[in-house]
PDB file of C-alpha atoms in Angstrom:
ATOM      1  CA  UNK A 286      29.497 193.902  32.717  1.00 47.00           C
ATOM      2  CA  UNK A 287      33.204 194.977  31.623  1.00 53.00           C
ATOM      3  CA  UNK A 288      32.150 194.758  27.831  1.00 54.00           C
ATOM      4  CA  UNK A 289      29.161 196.465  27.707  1.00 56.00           C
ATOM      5  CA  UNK A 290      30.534 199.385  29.594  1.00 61.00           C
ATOM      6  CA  UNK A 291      33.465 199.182  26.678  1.00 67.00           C
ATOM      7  CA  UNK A 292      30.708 198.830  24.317  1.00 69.00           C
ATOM      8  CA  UNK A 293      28.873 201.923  25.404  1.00 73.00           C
ATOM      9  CA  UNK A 294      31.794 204.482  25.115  1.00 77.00           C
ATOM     10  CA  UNK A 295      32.890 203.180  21.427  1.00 75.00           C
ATOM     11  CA  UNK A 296      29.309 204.064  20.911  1.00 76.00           C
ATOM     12  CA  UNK A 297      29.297 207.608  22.405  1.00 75.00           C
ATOM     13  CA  UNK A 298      32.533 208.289  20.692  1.00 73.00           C
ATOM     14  CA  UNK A 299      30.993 207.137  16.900  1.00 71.00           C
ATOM     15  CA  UNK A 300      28.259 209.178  17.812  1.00 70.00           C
ATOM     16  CA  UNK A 301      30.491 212.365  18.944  1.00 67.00           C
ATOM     17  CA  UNK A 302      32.597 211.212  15.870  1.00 66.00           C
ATOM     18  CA  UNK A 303      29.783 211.029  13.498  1.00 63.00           C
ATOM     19  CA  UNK A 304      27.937 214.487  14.757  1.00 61.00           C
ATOM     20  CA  UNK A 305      31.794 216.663  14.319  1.00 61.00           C
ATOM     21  CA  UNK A 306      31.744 215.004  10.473  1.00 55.00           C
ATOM     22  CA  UNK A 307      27.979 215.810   9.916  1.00 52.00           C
ATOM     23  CA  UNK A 308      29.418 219.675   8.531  1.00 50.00           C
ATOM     24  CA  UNK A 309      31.975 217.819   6.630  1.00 49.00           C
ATOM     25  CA  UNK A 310      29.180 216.229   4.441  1.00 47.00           C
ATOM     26  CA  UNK A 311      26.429 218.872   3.984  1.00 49.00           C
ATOM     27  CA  UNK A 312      28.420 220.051   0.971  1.00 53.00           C
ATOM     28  CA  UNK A 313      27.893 217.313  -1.856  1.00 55.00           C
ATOM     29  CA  UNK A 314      30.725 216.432  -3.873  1.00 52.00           C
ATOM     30  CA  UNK A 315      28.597 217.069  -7.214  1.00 59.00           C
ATOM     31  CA  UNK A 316      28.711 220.749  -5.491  1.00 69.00           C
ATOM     32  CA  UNK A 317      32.667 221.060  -5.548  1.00 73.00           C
ATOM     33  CA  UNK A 318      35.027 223.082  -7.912  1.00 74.00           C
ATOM     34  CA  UNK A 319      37.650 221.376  -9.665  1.00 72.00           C
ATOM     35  CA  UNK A 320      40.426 224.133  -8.709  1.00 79.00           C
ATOM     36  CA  UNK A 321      41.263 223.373  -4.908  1.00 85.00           C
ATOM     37  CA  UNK A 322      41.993 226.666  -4.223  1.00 88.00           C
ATOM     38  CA  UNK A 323      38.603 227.812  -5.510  1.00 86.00           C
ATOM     39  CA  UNK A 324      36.984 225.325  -3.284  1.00 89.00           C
ATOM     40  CA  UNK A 325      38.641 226.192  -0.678  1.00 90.00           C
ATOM     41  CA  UNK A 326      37.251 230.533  -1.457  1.00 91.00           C
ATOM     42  CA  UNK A 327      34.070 228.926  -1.773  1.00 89.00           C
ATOM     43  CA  UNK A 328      33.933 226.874   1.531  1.00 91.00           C
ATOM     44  CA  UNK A 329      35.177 230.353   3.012  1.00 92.00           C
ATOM     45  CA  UNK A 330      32.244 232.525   1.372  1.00 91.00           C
ATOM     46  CA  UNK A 331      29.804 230.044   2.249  1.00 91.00           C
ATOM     47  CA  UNK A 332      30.940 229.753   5.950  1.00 91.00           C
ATOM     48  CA  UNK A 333      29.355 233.229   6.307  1.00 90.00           C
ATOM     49  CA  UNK A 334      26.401 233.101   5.020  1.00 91.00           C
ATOM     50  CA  UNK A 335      23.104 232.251   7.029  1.00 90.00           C
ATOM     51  CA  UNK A 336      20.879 229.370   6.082  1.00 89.00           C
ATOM     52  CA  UNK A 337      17.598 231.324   5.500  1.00 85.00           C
ATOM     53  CA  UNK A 338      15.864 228.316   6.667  1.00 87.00           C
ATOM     54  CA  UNK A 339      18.083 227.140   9.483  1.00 83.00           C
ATOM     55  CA  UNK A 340      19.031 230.737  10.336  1.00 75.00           C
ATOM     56  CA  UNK A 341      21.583 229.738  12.781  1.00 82.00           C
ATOM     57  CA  UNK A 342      23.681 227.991  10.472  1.00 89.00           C
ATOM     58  CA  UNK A 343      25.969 228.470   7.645  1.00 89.00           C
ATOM     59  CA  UNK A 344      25.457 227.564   4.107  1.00 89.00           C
ATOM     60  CA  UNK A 345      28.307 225.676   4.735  1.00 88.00           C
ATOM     61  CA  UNK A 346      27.214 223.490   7.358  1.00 86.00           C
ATOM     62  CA  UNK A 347      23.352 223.229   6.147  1.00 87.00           C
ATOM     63  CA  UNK A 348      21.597 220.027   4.260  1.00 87.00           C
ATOM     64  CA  UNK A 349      18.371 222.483   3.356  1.00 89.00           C
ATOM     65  CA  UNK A 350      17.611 222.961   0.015  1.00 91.00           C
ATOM     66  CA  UNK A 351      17.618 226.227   0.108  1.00 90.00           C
ATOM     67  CA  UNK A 352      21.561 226.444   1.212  1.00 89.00           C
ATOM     68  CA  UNK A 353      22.258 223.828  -1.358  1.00 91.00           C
ATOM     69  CA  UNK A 354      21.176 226.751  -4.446  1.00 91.00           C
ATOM     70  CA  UNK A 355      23.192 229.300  -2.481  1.00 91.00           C
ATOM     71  CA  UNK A 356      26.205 227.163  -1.906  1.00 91.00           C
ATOM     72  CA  UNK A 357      25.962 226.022  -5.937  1.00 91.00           C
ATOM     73  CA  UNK A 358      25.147 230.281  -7.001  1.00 92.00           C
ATOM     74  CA  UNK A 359      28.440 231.329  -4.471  1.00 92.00           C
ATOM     75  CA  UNK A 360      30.497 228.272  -7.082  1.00 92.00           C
ATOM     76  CA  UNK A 361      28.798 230.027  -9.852  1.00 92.00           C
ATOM     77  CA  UNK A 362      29.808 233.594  -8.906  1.00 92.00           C
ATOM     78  CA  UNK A 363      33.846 232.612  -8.422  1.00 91.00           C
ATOM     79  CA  UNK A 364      33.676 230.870 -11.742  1.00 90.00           C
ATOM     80  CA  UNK A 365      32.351 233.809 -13.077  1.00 91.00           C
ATOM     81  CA  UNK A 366      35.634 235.166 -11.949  1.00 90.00           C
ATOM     82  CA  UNK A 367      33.914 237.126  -8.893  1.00 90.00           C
ATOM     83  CA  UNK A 368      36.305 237.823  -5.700  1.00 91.00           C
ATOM     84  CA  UNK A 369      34.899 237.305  -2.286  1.00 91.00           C
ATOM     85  CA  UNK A 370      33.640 241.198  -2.292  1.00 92.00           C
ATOM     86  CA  UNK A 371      32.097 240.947  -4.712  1.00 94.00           C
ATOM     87  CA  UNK A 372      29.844 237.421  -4.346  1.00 93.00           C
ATOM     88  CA  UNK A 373      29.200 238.436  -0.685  1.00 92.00           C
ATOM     89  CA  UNK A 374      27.287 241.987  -2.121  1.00 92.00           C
ATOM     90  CA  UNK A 375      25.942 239.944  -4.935  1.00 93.00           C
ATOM     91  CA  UNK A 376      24.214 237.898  -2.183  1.00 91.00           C
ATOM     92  CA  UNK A 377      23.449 241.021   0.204  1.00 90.00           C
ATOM     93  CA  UNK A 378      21.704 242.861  -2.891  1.00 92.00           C
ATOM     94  CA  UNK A 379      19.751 239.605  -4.086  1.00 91.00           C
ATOM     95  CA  UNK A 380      18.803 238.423  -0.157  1.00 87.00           C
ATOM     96  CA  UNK A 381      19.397 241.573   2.552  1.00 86.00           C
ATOM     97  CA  UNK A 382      21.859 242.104   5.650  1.00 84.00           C
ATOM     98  CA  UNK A 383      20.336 238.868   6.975  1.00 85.00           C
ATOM     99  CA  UNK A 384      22.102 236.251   4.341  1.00 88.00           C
ATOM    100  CA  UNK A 385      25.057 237.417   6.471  1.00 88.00           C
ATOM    101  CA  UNK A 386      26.369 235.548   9.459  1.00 84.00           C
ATOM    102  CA  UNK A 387      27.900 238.518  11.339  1.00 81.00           C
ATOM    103  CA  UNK A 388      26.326 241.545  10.036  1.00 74.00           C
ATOM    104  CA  UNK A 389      28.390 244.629   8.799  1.00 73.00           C
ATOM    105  CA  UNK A 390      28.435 247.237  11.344  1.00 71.00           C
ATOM    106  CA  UNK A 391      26.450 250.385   9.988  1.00 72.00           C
ATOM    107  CA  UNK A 392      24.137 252.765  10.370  1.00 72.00           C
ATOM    108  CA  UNK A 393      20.987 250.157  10.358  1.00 69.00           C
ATOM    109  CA  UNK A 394      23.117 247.400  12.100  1.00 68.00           C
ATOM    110  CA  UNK A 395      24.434 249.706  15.130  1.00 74.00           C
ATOM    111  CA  UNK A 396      21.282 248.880  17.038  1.00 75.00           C
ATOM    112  CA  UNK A 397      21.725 245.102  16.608  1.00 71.00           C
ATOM    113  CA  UNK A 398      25.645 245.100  17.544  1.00 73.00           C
ATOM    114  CA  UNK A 399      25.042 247.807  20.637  1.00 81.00           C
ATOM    115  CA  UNK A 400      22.037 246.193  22.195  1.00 83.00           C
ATOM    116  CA  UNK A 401      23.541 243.259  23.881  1.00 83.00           C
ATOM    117  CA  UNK A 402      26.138 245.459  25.076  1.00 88.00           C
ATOM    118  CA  UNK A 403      23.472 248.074  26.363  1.00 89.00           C
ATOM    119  CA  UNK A 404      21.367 245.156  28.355  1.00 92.00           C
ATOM    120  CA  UNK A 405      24.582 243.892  29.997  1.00 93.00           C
ATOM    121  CA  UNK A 406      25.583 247.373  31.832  1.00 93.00           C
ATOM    122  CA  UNK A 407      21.996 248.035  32.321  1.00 94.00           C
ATOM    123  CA  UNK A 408      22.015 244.808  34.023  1.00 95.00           C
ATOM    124  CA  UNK A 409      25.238 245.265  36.008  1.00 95.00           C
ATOM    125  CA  UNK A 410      24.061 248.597  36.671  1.00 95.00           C
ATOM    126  CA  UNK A 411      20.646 247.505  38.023  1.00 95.00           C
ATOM    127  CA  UNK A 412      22.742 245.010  40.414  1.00 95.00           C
ATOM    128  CA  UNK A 413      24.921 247.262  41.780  1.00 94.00           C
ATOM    129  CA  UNK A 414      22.091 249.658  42.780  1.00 94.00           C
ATOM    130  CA  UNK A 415      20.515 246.689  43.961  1.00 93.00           C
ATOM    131  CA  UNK A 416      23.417 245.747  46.265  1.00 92.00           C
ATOM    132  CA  UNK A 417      23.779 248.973  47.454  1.00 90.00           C
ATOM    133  CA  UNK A 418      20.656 249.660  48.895  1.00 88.00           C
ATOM    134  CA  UNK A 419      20.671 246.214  50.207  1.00 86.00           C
ATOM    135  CA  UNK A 420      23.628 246.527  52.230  1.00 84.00           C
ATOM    136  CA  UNK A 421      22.301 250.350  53.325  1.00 80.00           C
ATOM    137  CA  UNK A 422      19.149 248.670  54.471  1.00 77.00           C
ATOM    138  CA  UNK A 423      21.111 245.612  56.593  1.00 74.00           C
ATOM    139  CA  UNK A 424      23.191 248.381  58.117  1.00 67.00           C
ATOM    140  CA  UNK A 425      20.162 250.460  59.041  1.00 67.00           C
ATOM    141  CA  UNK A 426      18.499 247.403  60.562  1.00 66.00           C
ATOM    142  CA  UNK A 427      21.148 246.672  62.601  1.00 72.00           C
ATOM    143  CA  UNK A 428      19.589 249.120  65.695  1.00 75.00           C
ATOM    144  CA  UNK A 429      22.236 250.640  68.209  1.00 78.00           C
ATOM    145  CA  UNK A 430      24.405 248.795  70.590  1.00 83.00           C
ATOM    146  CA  UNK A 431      24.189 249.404  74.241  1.00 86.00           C
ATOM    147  CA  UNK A 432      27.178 251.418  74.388  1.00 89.00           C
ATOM    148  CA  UNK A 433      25.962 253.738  71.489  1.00 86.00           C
ATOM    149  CA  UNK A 434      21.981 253.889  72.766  1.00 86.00           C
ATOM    150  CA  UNK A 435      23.995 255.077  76.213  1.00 91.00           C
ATOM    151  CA  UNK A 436      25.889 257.368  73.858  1.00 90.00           C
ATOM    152  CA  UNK A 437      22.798 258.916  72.720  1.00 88.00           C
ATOM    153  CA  UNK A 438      20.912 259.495  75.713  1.00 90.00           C
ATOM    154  CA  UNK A 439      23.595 261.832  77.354  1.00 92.00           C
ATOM    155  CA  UNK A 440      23.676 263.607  74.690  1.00 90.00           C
ATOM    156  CA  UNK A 441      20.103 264.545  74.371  1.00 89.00           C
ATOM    157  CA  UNK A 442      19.948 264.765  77.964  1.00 89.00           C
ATOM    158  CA  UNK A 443      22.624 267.316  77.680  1.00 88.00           C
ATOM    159  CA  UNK A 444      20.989 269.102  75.095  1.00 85.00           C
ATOM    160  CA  UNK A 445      17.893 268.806  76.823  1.00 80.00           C
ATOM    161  CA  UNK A 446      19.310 270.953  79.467  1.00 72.00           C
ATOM    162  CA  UNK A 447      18.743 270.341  83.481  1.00 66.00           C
ATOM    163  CA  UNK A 448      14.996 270.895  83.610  1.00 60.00           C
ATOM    164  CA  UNK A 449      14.044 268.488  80.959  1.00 56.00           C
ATOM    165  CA  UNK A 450      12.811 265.100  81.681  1.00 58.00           C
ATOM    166  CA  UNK A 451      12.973 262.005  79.600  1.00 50.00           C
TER     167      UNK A 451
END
C-alpha cells in the first residue's frame, strides 16, 4: 500500500507542477522578441490586458486565438518603438475600457470601482439594523421578573389612589 500512496502524491504534485507552468507556455516562442528587455515590456503589457474570449484572463496567460493576435500586435507596437502608454491606448482606442484588466478609474468607470464598495456597507448596514432590532425584540420578550411585576403594582396602586381597585 506504501507505494501507491507515494505514487499518488508525485502525481498530485506533477499535476500542481504542470497547472503553475500552464501560464508559462501560453506565450509561443515564435511570439518572443529578440531584445530581452523588450520581452520582458511585452510580457508586462500583455499581463493587463483581458482575453476578450476568456475575459478573466490575461493575454498573457491565454492559449485563445484571439489573445495570440493581441499578444503578437502588443510585440508589433514596441517594435514600432511604442512605450507602454502608448500600446495600452492603442489597444483601448482599437478594443474599449474592457481590453483592460483593471479599468482606469473615471468618470464612466466610477460606477464599476464604487459598486462593490456600496453593496458591502449596504450589507453591513442592513446587519447591524438587523441585530439591533433583534436584540430589542429578545429584550422585550423577556416579560418582568417577580420583583419588578411587584414593583409595578405598587406603583399603580399608588397612583390609583385608595378608592381604586385592581
Amino acid at each position: 500500500m506504501r507505494p501507491r500512496r507515494r505514487s499518488g502524491r508525485l502525481s498530485a504534485a506533477a499535476l500542481a507542477l504542470a497547472l503553475l507552468a500552464a501560464p508559462a507556455l501560453a506565450v509561443n516562442p515564435g511570439e518572443q522578441l529578440p531584445d530581452p528587455a523588450q520581452e520582458a515590456r511585452a510580457r508586462e503589457i500583455s499581463a493587463e490586458l483581458r482575453c476578450m474570449v476568456c475575459q478573466n484572463q490575461s493575454i498573457d496567460d491565454s492559449d485563445a486565438p484571439l489573445a495570440k493576435d493581441l499578444r503578437l500586435l502588443v510585440r508589433e507596437r514596441i517594435r514600432a518603438g511604442d512605450d507602454d502608454k502608448q500600446v495600452l491606448a492603442f489597444l483601448t482606442e482599437r478594443y474599449g475600457e474592457f481590453v483592460l484588466l483593471r479599468p482606469r478609474l473615471r468618470g464612466e468607470t466610477l460606477l464599476l470601482w464604487g459598486f462593490a464598495p456600496a453593496i458591502l456597507v449596504l450589507g453591513l448596514a442592513g446587519y447591524a439594523i438587523w441585530a439591533f432590532r433583534a436584540r430589542r425584540r429578545t429584550a422585550a420578550a423577556q416579560g418582568l421578573t417577580e420583583e419588578e411585576r411587584v414593583r409595578v403594582e405598587a406603583l399603580l396602586a399608588r397612583e390609583a389612589g385608595p378608592g381604586a381597585k385592581g
